[in-house]
Coordinates of C-alpha atoms and ligand atoms in Angstrom, one line a residue:
Chain A
M6 CA 38.1 -30.3 31.6
A7 CA 35.7 -29.6 28.8
D8 CA 35.1 -32.4 26.3
P9 CA 36.2 -31.4 22.8
R10 CA 33.4 -33.5 21.4
A11 CA 31.2 -30.6 22.4
L12 CA 32.5 -28.8 19.4
R13 CA 30.9 -31.4 17.0
D14 CA 28.8 -29.6 14.3
K15 CA 28.8 -26.4 16.3
T16 CA 30.3 -24.3 13.5
C17 CA 30.0 -24.1 9.8
V18 CA 31.8 -22.9 6.7
V19 CA 29.3 -20.6 5.0
G20 CA 31.4 -18.8 2.3
I21 CA 34.3 -19.7 0.0
G22 CA 36.2 -17.6 -2.5
E23 CA 39.2 -18.2 -4.8
T24 CA 41.2 -16.3 -7.4
A25 CA 42.4 -17.8 -10.6
Y26 CA 45.5 -20.1 -10.1
T27 CA 48.4 -19.2 -12.3
R28 CA 52.1 -19.6 -12.8
G29 CA 53.1 -16.0 -12.8
T30 CA 50.9 -12.9 -11.9
T31 CA 51.1 -9.1 -12.1
K32 CA 49.0 -8.9 -8.9
N33 CA 50.6 -8.7 -5.5
P34 CA 49.7 -11.0 -2.6
L35 CA 47.6 -8.3 -0.9
Q36 CA 45.5 -7.8 -4.0
L37 CA 45.0 -11.5 -4.5
S38 CA 44.1 -12.0 -0.8
M39 CA 41.5 -9.2 -0.9
E40 CA 40.0 -10.5 -4.1
A41 CA 39.5 -14.1 -2.7
S42 CA 38.3 -12.8 0.7
L43 CA 35.7 -10.5 -0.8
A44 CA 34.5 -13.3 -3.0
A45 CA 34.1 -15.5 0.1
V46 CA 32.2 -12.7 2.0
N47 CA 29.8 -12.3 -1.0
D48 CA 29.3 -16.0 -1.2
A49 CA 28.2 -16.1 2.4
G50 CA 25.8 -13.3 1.8
I51 CA 27.2 -11.1 4.6
K52 CA 28.7 -7.6 4.7
P53 CA 32.5 -7.3 4.9
S54 CA 32.2 -5.3 8.0
Q55 CA 30.4 -8.1 9.8
I56 CA 33.7 -10.0 10.0
D57 CA 34.9 -9.8 13.6
G58 CA 37.7 -12.4 13.5
V59 CA 40.5 -12.9 11.0
V60 CA 42.5 -16.0 11.5
L61 CA 45.6 -15.9 9.3
P62 CA 47.1 -19.3 8.6
N63 CA 50.6 -18.0 8.0
G64 CA 50.6 -14.5 9.5
H65 CA 52.0 -11.8 7.4
N66 CA 53.4 -14.2 4.8
G67 CA 49.8 -15.2 3.7
G68 CA 49.3 -12.1 1.6
A69 CA 47.9 -9.5 4.1
T70 CA 47.9 -8.8 7.8
A71 CA 44.8 -8.6 10.0
G72 CA 45.1 -4.9 9.9
D73 CA 44.9 -4.9 6.1
Y74 CA 41.5 -6.7 6.4
A75 CA 40.3 -4.3 9.0
A76 CA 41.3 -1.3 6.8
N77 CA 40.0 -2.7 3.5
F78 CA 36.8 -4.3 4.8
G79 CA 35.8 -1.4 7.1
I80 CA 36.0 -3.6 10.3
D81 CA 36.2 -0.8 12.9
D82 CA 36.2 -3.3 15.8
L83 CA 38.1 -6.5 15.0
Y84 CA 37.7 -8.8 18.0
Y85 CA 40.2 -11.5 17.3
T86 CA 43.2 -12.5 15.2
A87 CA 45.7 -15.4 15.3
S88 CA 48.1 -17.3 13.0
Y89 CA 49.7 -20.7 12.8
P90 CA 53.0 -20.4 10.9
E91 CA 54.6 -23.1 13.0
M92 CA 52.3 -25.7 11.3
G93 CA 53.8 -25.1 7.9
G94 CA 51.4 -26.4 5.3
A95 CA 49.1 -27.8 7.9
Q96 CA 48.4 -24.2 8.8
I97 CA 45.1 -23.9 6.9
V98 CA 43.3 -26.7 8.7
S99 CA 44.8 -25.6 12.0
A100 CA 43.5 -22.0 11.3
M101 CA 40.1 -23.6 10.8
E102 CA 40.5 -25.2 14.2
G103 CA 41.3 -21.8 15.6
A104 CA 38.2 -20.3 14.0
V105 CA 36.0 -23.1 15.4
M106 CA 37.3 -22.2 18.9
A107 CA 36.8 -18.5 18.4
L108 CA 33.2 -19.0 17.3
A109 CA 32.2 -21.8 19.7
S110 CA 33.5 -19.8 22.6
G111 CA 31.3 -16.8 21.6
I112 CA 34.2 -14.5 21.1
C113 CA 33.5 -14.0 17.4
T114 CA 30.4 -14.1 15.1
Y115 CA 31.9 -14.3 11.6
V116 CA 35.5 -15.4 11.1
L117 CA 37.5 -15.0 7.9
V118 CA 40.4 -17.4 7.1
P119 CA 42.3 -16.2 4.0
H120 CA 45.5 -17.4 2.4
C121 CA 47.6 -16.5 -0.6
S122 CA 50.4 -18.6 -2.1
Y123 CA 53.0 -16.8 -4.1
F124 CA 55.2 -19.8 -4.8
Y125 CA 55.8 -19.0 -8.5
T126 CA 56.4 -15.3 -8.4
G127 CA 57.7 -15.1 -4.8
A128 CA 60.5 -16.9 -2.8
R129 CA 61.3 -20.5 -3.6
A130 CA 60.3 -23.1 -0.9
R131 CA 64.0 -24.1 -0.5
D132 CA 64.9 -20.5 0.5
M133 CA 62.0 -20.3 2.9
T134 CA 62.4 -23.6 4.8
A135 CA 66.0 -22.9 6.0
N136 CA 65.4 -19.3 7.0
P137 CA 64.7 -19.1 10.8
A138 CA 63.3 -15.6 10.1
N139 CA 60.2 -17.4 8.6
A140 CA 59.4 -18.8 12.0
L141 CA 59.4 -22.4 10.9
Q142 CA 60.6 -24.3 13.9
S143 CA 62.7 -26.7 11.8
A144 CA 64.6 -23.9 9.9
E145 CA 67.6 -23.9 12.2
T146 CA 67.8 -27.7 12.1
I147 CA 67.7 -27.6 8.3
R148 CA 70.3 -24.8 8.1
D149 CA 72.8 -26.3 10.5
Y150 CA 72.4 -30.1 10.2
Y151 CA 70.8 -30.9 6.8
R152 CA 72.0 -28.2 4.3
P153 CA 75.7 -28.9 4.8
F154 CA 74.9 -32.3 3.3
G155 CA 73.0 -30.9 0.3
V156 CA 69.6 -31.5 1.9
G157 CA 67.7 -28.3 1.9
A158 CA 64.5 -28.5 0.0
P159 CA 61.3 -30.2 1.0
P160 CA 61.4 -33.0 -1.6
Q161 CA 64.7 -34.2 -0.1
H162 CA 63.6 -34.3 3.5
Y163 CA 60.4 -36.0 2.5
A164 CA 62.0 -38.4 0.1
W165 CA 63.7 -40.0 3.2
M166 CA 60.2 -41.0 4.3
A167 CA 59.2 -42.3 0.9
Q168 CA 62.4 -44.4 0.6
R169 CA 61.9 -46.0 3.9
H170 CA 58.3 -46.7 3.2
M171 CA 59.3 -48.4 0.0
A172 CA 62.1 -50.4 1.7
L173 CA 59.9 -51.5 4.6
Y174 CA 56.6 -52.2 2.9
G175 CA 57.5 -52.7 -0.7
T176 CA 55.8 -49.6 -2.0
T177 CA 56.6 -49.2 -5.6
Q178 CA 57.5 -46.3 -8.0
E179 CA 54.3 -47.1 -9.9
Q180 CA 52.2 -46.7 -6.7
L181 CA 53.7 -43.2 -6.2
G182 CA 52.9 -42.6 -9.8
A183 CA 49.3 -43.8 -9.4
V184 CA 48.8 -40.8 -6.9
A185 CA 50.2 -38.3 -9.5
V186 CA 48.1 -39.8 -12.3
A187 CA 44.9 -39.7 -10.2
M188 CA 45.4 -36.0 -9.3
R189 CA 46.1 -35.1 -12.9
K190 CA 42.9 -36.9 -14.1
H191 CA 40.8 -34.9 -11.6
A192 CA 42.4 -31.6 -12.6
Q193 CA 41.0 -32.2 -16.1
L194 CA 37.5 -31.8 -14.6
H195 CA 38.2 -28.5 -12.7
P196 CA 37.9 -25.2 -14.6
N197 CA 40.5 -23.5 -12.3
A198 CA 43.2 -26.1 -12.4
V199 CA 46.7 -25.2 -13.7
M200 CA 47.1 -28.6 -15.3
R201 CA 43.6 -28.7 -17.0
G202 CA 44.1 -29.5 -20.6
K203 CA 47.5 -31.2 -19.9
P204 CA 46.7 -34.9 -19.3
M205 CA 49.4 -37.3 -18.0
T206 CA 49.8 -41.0 -18.2
M207 CA 51.8 -43.5 -16.1
A208 CA 54.3 -43.6 -19.0
D209 CA 54.7 -39.8 -18.8
Y210 CA 55.2 -40.1 -15.0
M211 CA 57.9 -42.8 -15.4
A212 CA 59.7 -40.8 -18.0
S213 CA 59.8 -37.6 -15.9
K214 CA 63.2 -36.5 -14.6
W215 CA 64.5 -37.4 -11.2
I216 CA 64.4 -34.7 -8.6
T217 CA 65.7 -36.7 -5.7
W218 CA 65.3 -40.4 -5.8
P219 CA 62.7 -41.9 -5.3
Y220 CA 60.9 -38.6 -6.2
K221 CA 60.5 -37.6 -9.9
L222 CA 59.4 -34.2 -11.1
L223 CA 55.8 -35.5 -11.3
D224 CA 55.9 -36.6 -7.6
C225 CA 56.3 -33.0 -6.6
S226 CA 53.5 -30.4 -6.2
L227 CA 53.2 -27.3 -8.3
E228 CA 54.6 -23.8 -7.7
T229 CA 51.8 -21.4 -8.4
D230 CA 50.3 -18.1 -7.5
G231 CA 46.7 -17.5 -6.2
A232 CA 44.6 -16.9 -3.1
G233 CA 41.6 -18.4 -1.4
A234 CA 39.5 -17.7 1.6
F235 CA 36.6 -19.1 3.7
I236 CA 34.1 -17.7 6.1
M237 CA 32.9 -19.5 9.2
T238 CA 30.1 -18.8 11.7
T239 CA 28.1 -20.7 14.3
A240 CA 25.6 -23.4 13.2
E241 CA 22.8 -21.2 14.5
R242 CA 23.8 -18.2 12.4
A243 CA 24.6 -20.3 9.4
K244 CA 20.9 -21.0 8.8
D245 CA 20.5 -17.4 7.8
C246 CA 23.5 -17.4 5.3
R247 CA 23.1 -17.6 1.5
Q248 CA 24.6 -21.0 1.0
K249 CA 23.9 -24.5 2.3
P250 CA 26.1 -24.7 5.5
V251 CA 28.9 -27.2 5.7
H252 CA 29.5 -28.3 9.3
V253 CA 32.8 -28.9 11.0
S254 CA 32.1 -32.2 12.7
G255 CA 35.7 -33.0 13.9
I256 CA 38.9 -31.1 13.8
A257 CA 42.4 -31.6 15.3
S258 CA 46.1 -30.8 14.9
G259 CA 49.0 -33.0 15.7
H260 CA 52.8 -33.1 15.7
P261 CA 55.4 -35.8 15.0
F262 CA 57.8 -36.2 18.0
P263 CA 60.1 -34.6 18.2
P264 CA 58.7 -32.0 15.8
H265 CA 61.7 -30.2 14.5
D266 CA 64.0 -33.0 13.3
I267 CA 63.1 -35.9 11.1
P268 CA 66.1 -38.3 11.7
N269 CA 65.7 -38.5 15.5
R270 CA 62.1 -39.5 15.6
P271 CA 61.7 -43.1 17.0
D272 CA 59.9 -43.8 13.7
I273 CA 60.2 -41.3 10.8
L274 CA 56.9 -42.7 9.4
R275 CA 54.9 -41.8 12.4
I276 CA 53.5 -38.4 11.4
G277 CA 51.4 -35.6 13.0
L278 CA 48.2 -37.0 11.5
D279 CA 48.7 -40.3 13.4
F280 CA 48.2 -38.2 16.5
S281 CA 45.4 -35.9 15.3
A282 CA 43.2 -38.1 13.2
P283 CA 41.9 -40.3 16.1
R284 CA 41.0 -37.2 18.0
A285 CA 39.1 -35.7 15.0
Y286 CA 37.1 -38.9 14.4
A287 CA 36.2 -39.1 18.1
M288 CA 35.0 -35.5 18.0
A289 CA 32.9 -36.2 14.9
G290 CA 31.6 -39.5 16.1
V291 CA 32.4 -41.2 12.7
K292 CA 35.0 -43.6 11.4
P293 CA 37.2 -43.6 8.3
S294 CA 34.9 -46.0 6.5
D295 CA 32.0 -43.5 6.8
I296 CA 34.0 -40.9 4.7
D297 CA 32.8 -40.2 1.1
F298 CA 36.0 -38.4 -0.2
A299 CA 39.2 -37.0 1.1
E300 CA 41.2 -33.9 0.1
I301 CA 44.7 -34.9 1.2
Y302 CA 47.7 -32.5 1.4
D303 CA 49.5 -33.8 -1.6
C304 CA 52.8 -31.9 -1.4
F305 CA 54.5 -35.1 -2.7
T306 CA 53.1 -38.5 -3.7
G307 CA 54.7 -40.3 -0.8
Q308 CA 53.3 -37.9 1.8
T309 CA 49.9 -38.4 0.2
I310 CA 50.3 -42.2 0.9
L311 CA 51.5 -41.6 4.4
Q312 CA 48.4 -39.4 5.1
I313 CA 46.0 -41.8 3.6
E314 CA 47.3 -44.3 6.1
G315 CA 47.4 -41.7 9.0
A316 CA 43.8 -40.6 8.3
G317 CA 42.8 -44.3 8.8
F318 CA 41.7 -45.2 5.3
C319 CA 44.1 -48.2 5.3
K320 CA 46.7 -49.7 7.6
K321 CA 50.2 -48.5 8.0
G322 CA 52.2 -49.8 5.0
E323 CA 49.2 -50.5 2.8
G324 CA 48.9 -47.0 1.3
G325 CA 50.8 -48.0 -1.9
P326 CA 48.4 -50.7 -3.0
F327 CA 45.4 -48.6 -1.8
C328 CA 46.3 -46.0 -4.4
E329 CA 46.4 -48.4 -7.3
N330 CA 43.7 -49.5 -9.8
G331 CA 41.8 -46.2 -9.7
N332 CA 40.8 -46.7 -6.0
I333 CA 41.5 -43.0 -5.2
E334 CA 40.0 -41.7 -8.4
L335 CA 36.4 -40.5 -8.9
G336 CA 34.3 -43.6 -8.9
G337 CA 36.8 -45.5 -6.7
T338 CA 36.4 -46.5 -3.1
L339 CA 37.8 -43.2 -1.8
P340 CA 38.1 -40.3 -4.3
V341 CA 41.1 -38.2 -3.3
N342 CA 41.7 -34.6 -4.3
T343 CA 38.8 -34.2 -6.6
H344 CA 40.1 -30.8 -7.7
G345 CA 43.5 -32.1 -8.7
G346 CA 45.3 -31.2 -5.5
L347 CA 48.6 -29.5 -5.0
L348 CA 50.0 -31.8 -7.6
S349 CA 47.7 -30.8 -10.5
Q350 CA 45.3 -28.0 -9.5
A351 CA 47.6 -25.5 -7.7
H352 CA 49.7 -25.2 -4.5
N353 CA 47.5 -23.1 -2.3
T354 CA 48.7 -24.8 0.9
S355 CA 45.4 -26.8 1.1
M356 CA 43.2 -23.7 1.1
N357 CA 42.1 -25.1 -2.2
H358 CA 41.4 -28.5 -0.5
V359 CA 39.1 -26.8 2.0
I360 CA 37.3 -25.0 -0.8
E361 CA 36.9 -28.1 -2.8
A362 CA 35.6 -30.1 0.1
V363 CA 33.0 -27.4 0.8
A364 CA 32.0 -27.3 -2.8
Q365 CA 31.6 -31.1 -2.9
L366 CA 29.4 -31.1 0.2
R367 CA 27.2 -28.3 -1.2
G368 CA 26.8 -30.4 -4.3
G369 CA 26.9 -29.0 -7.9
C370 CA 30.5 -29.9 -8.8
D371 CA 29.2 -31.1 -12.2
E372 CA 31.3 -33.9 -13.7
R373 CA 33.7 -34.2 -10.7
Q374 CA 30.9 -34.3 -8.1
V375 CA 31.2 -37.2 -5.7
K376 CA 27.8 -38.8 -5.7
D377 CA 25.7 -38.3 -2.5
A378 CA 28.7 -36.8 -0.7
E379 CA 27.9 -36.2 3.0
L380 CA 31.2 -36.5 4.8
G381 CA 34.6 -35.3 3.6
V382 CA 38.0 -35.2 5.1
V383 CA 40.6 -32.4 4.6
T384 CA 44.2 -32.8 5.8
G385 CA 47.1 -30.5 6.2
W386 CA 50.8 -31.4 6.3
G387 CA 53.7 -29.1 7.0
G388 CA 56.9 -28.2 8.7
H389 CA 58.5 -31.6 9.0
G390 CA 55.2 -33.6 9.2
H391 CA 52.8 -31.7 11.4
G392 CA 49.3 -33.0 10.6
S393 CA 45.9 -31.3 10.9
I394 CA 42.6 -32.8 9.9
A395 CA 39.0 -31.6 9.5
I396 CA 36.0 -33.8 9.1
L397 CA 33.3 -31.8 7.3
R398 CA 29.6 -32.7 7.0
S399 CA 26.9 -31.4 4.7
Chain B
M24 CA 84.0 -40.8 -4.1
S25 CA 85.4 -40.2 -0.7
T26 CA 87.7 -37.5 -2.0
A27 CA 87.4 -34.6 0.4
V28 CA 85.0 -31.9 -0.8
K29 CA 86.6 -28.4 -1.1
H30 CA 84.2 -25.7 -2.1
D31 CA 83.9 -22.0 -1.4
D32 CA 80.2 -22.0 -2.2
F33 CA 79.1 -24.8 0.2
Q34 CA 76.1 -24.2 2.3
L35 CA 77.7 -24.2 5.7
P36 CA 76.2 -24.3 9.2
V37 CA 76.1 -21.0 11.2
M38 CA 79.0 -21.5 13.6
S39 CA 77.6 -20.4 16.9
G40 CA 76.1 -22.0 20.0
Y41 CA 75.5 -25.7 20.0
A42 CA 76.2 -26.0 16.2
K43 CA 79.7 -24.6 16.7
E44 CA 80.4 -27.0 19.6
S45 CA 79.2 -29.9 17.6
Y46 CA 81.1 -29.0 14.4
D47 CA 84.3 -28.2 16.4
L48 CA 84.3 -31.7 17.7
C49 CA 83.9 -32.9 14.1
K50 CA 86.9 -30.7 13.2
A51 CA 88.9 -32.7 15.8
H52 CA 87.6 -35.8 14.1
K53 CA 85.7 -36.8 17.2
L54 CA 82.1 -37.2 16.1
S55 CA 80.1 -36.5 19.3
F56 CA 76.5 -36.0 20.3
Q57 CA 75.0 -33.8 23.0
R58 CA 73.7 -35.9 25.9
C59 CA 72.1 -35.3 29.3
A60 CA 74.9 -35.2 31.9
K61 CA 72.5 -36.7 34.5
C62 CA 70.5 -39.5 32.8
K63 CA 72.6 -39.8 29.6
T64 CA 69.7 -39.4 27.2
F65 CA 70.9 -38.0 23.9
R66 CA 69.6 -34.7 22.6
Q67 CA 70.0 -34.6 18.9
P68 CA 69.7 -31.9 17.5
P69 CA 71.2 -30.3 20.6
R70 CA 68.8 -28.4 22.9
P71 CA 68.9 -26.9 26.4
L72 CA 66.7 -29.3 28.3
C73 CA 66.6 -33.1 28.7
N74 CA 63.2 -34.3 27.7
K75 CA 63.4 -37.3 30.1
C76 CA 64.7 -35.9 33.4
H77 CA 64.5 -32.1 32.5
S78 CA 68.0 -31.4 33.6
F79 CA 69.8 -28.5 31.9
E80 CA 73.2 -30.3 32.4
T81 CA 74.8 -31.4 29.2
E82 CA 77.9 -33.2 28.0
W83 CA 79.3 -34.1 24.6
A84 CA 79.6 -37.8 24.2
P85 CA 82.0 -39.2 21.5
V86 CA 80.7 -42.1 19.5
K87 CA 82.6 -45.0 17.9
G88 CA 81.5 -43.9 14.4
T89 CA 79.8 -47.1 13.4
G90 CA 76.2 -47.4 12.6
K91 CA 73.6 -48.4 10.0
L92 CA 71.8 -46.9 7.1
Y93 CA 68.3 -45.8 8.2
A94 CA 67.0 -44.0 5.1
W95 CA 68.3 -42.2 2.0
T96 CA 67.6 -40.1 -1.0
I97 CA 69.7 -39.3 -4.1
P98 CA 69.4 -35.7 -5.1
M99 CA 69.7 -35.2 -8.8
N100 CA 68.3 -31.7 -9.1
P101 CA 70.6 -29.2 -7.3
I102 CA 69.4 -26.9 -4.4
G103 CA 72.3 -24.6 -5.3
K104 CA 75.2 -24.5 -7.8
A105 CA 77.6 -25.7 -5.2
W106 CA 76.1 -29.2 -5.4
V107 CA 76.1 -29.8 -9.1
S108 CA 79.5 -31.3 -9.3
Y109 CA 78.8 -33.8 -6.5
M110 CA 75.5 -35.2 -7.9
P111 CA 74.2 -37.7 -7.6
Y112 CA 75.2 -38.1 -3.9
V113 CA 73.5 -40.3 -1.3
A114 CA 72.0 -38.0 1.3
A115 CA 71.2 -40.4 4.1
I116 CA 70.0 -40.8 7.6
V117 CA 72.5 -42.9 9.6
E118 CA 71.8 -44.4 13.0
L119 CA 74.9 -44.6 15.2
D120 CA 75.3 -47.7 17.3
E121 CA 74.9 -45.5 20.4
G122 CA 71.4 -44.4 19.3
P123 CA 71.3 -40.9 17.8
R124 CA 70.7 -40.4 14.1
M125 CA 72.0 -37.7 11.8
A126 CA 71.7 -36.4 8.2
T127 CA 74.9 -37.2 6.3
W128 CA 76.3 -38.8 3.1
V129 CA 77.0 -42.4 2.4
T130 CA 79.9 -42.6 -0.1
D131 CA 81.9 -45.3 -1.7
V132 CA 79.0 -47.6 -2.6
P133 CA 77.3 -48.1 -5.9
H134 CA 73.7 -46.8 -5.6
D135 CA 72.2 -50.2 -6.5
Q136 CA 73.9 -51.8 -3.5
L137 CA 72.5 -49.5 -0.9
K138 CA 70.4 -51.5 1.6
L139 CA 68.3 -50.6 4.6
N140 CA 70.3 -51.2 7.8
M141 CA 73.6 -51.8 5.9
P142 CA 76.6 -51.2 8.3
V143 CA 78.5 -48.0 7.8
K144 CA 81.5 -46.2 9.4
V145 CA 82.5 -42.6 9.7
W146 CA 85.0 -40.6 7.7
Y147 CA 85.7 -36.9 8.0
D148 CA 85.4 -34.4 5.2
D149 CA 87.1 -31.1 5.9
L150 CA 84.9 -28.7 3.9
T151 CA 86.7 -25.5 4.8
S152 CA 89.4 -24.5 7.4
E153 CA 86.5 -23.9 9.8
V154 CA 84.0 -26.7 9.1
T155 CA 84.4 -30.5 9.0
V156 CA 81.5 -32.8 8.5
A157 CA 81.1 -36.5 9.3
K158 CA 80.3 -38.7 6.4
F159 CA 79.9 -42.5 6.2
K160 CA 81.0 -45.4 3.9
P161 CA 80.3 -49.1 4.1
A162 CA 81.9 -50.7 7.2
Ligands
LIG9 ZN1 68.2 -36.4 31.6

């Protein structure tokens, strides 16, 4: 069997593009997706028609189909398309993994990965997660076994994990709050953050209303509209692109077991990232202590703590204290979500996390730049705890 | 708090296949879980194949109805108007003594007395003439 370590640094992100993030828009997802994707193509310095692979993280729900890109970009011979709806919010990083394989195998030369989130103007998450037609593997479980008990929205399923983490390890409300406060601080430094100009303190956090104990309003990510996209090619071709290439050193996807039901996992705190992270580090040939910053899928504060542990930055159960005292803020040991994340920049399903990681590794992020950033981690979380991870190198 | 819930607007399971078999047993007040008929491994939520011995053979195994509290959350922002009058409720994961776990409610306990692993026992809430669900209270 081929060794996945052979994929280390073989492919690069060479273009990124993003629309404005807003709460409400007059544009439709197709328009937003095209706007972000064309920006990414221009950033890479290639022609739209040079794209020969379109990897759609969420299939048709991501704003446009592969056929839309072929028609709008003038791709008269599209070689490859795929999508990863089963990964839920982990789909962006898993789509990157798909692009790595399509490029390293020689099937494609330039791959576009686009994504639009329409969470403010479109359907609410609670309506999507329990609808089997959305192809989420957990939807029938939610519909038939959780919703009859008034558990139907992601904060509720995920609050179970946060509560158990608190009961087992002594994780505190203030430690959850420290995650939210750090993300909000970082958002003040990003020109395209929905919460820029709206600072928040721990007192604000503690005073925010309960959504589902132990989660407060400010433990929950934003519902926003906006699209993003990135372009990938082989490391060889990347040398001829406009921007400094960012290499994919390690990448992997993982699943909690069993994937479609939280209660019946042997340990509900063993998440997909616990399976995928060791594989990604092995592929990259680095360890967590080598990482300069992390863009973590911060759908909720507790899930951010679980992933900080899963990605190996601290031991299981120590994620709460790890997030205190500015440790995950710019200037701390591990700056997390330097753009403000899903909690305070926008919810673009971690497409914005990939874009921020690439921007950091290129350098030039001004006041939010991580000094001498060479290695960054991006994670995805979705479904009921699927976990994908990319280790990116400048 | 253990007053049976009656509501037209409840978000009910789709009564077909395994879910119907499971909720029909609840309706008979016999909480049961699907199990492999060969090696007796539980399959919750129900599914066609045993993940240990890969047998398709299934049976419904009644449980005693006693277990412990594994995790919980207390929703205070409704996911639909049907839930408003029941909030705040304790939406829990309960582990039955026989092994399988389920999403449910724990009732009849002040919220500040909820404890990890506290013993609980089943009671049945007839939501509609069709659907009964199993809930729990302190044992
Ligand atoms: Zn079996």
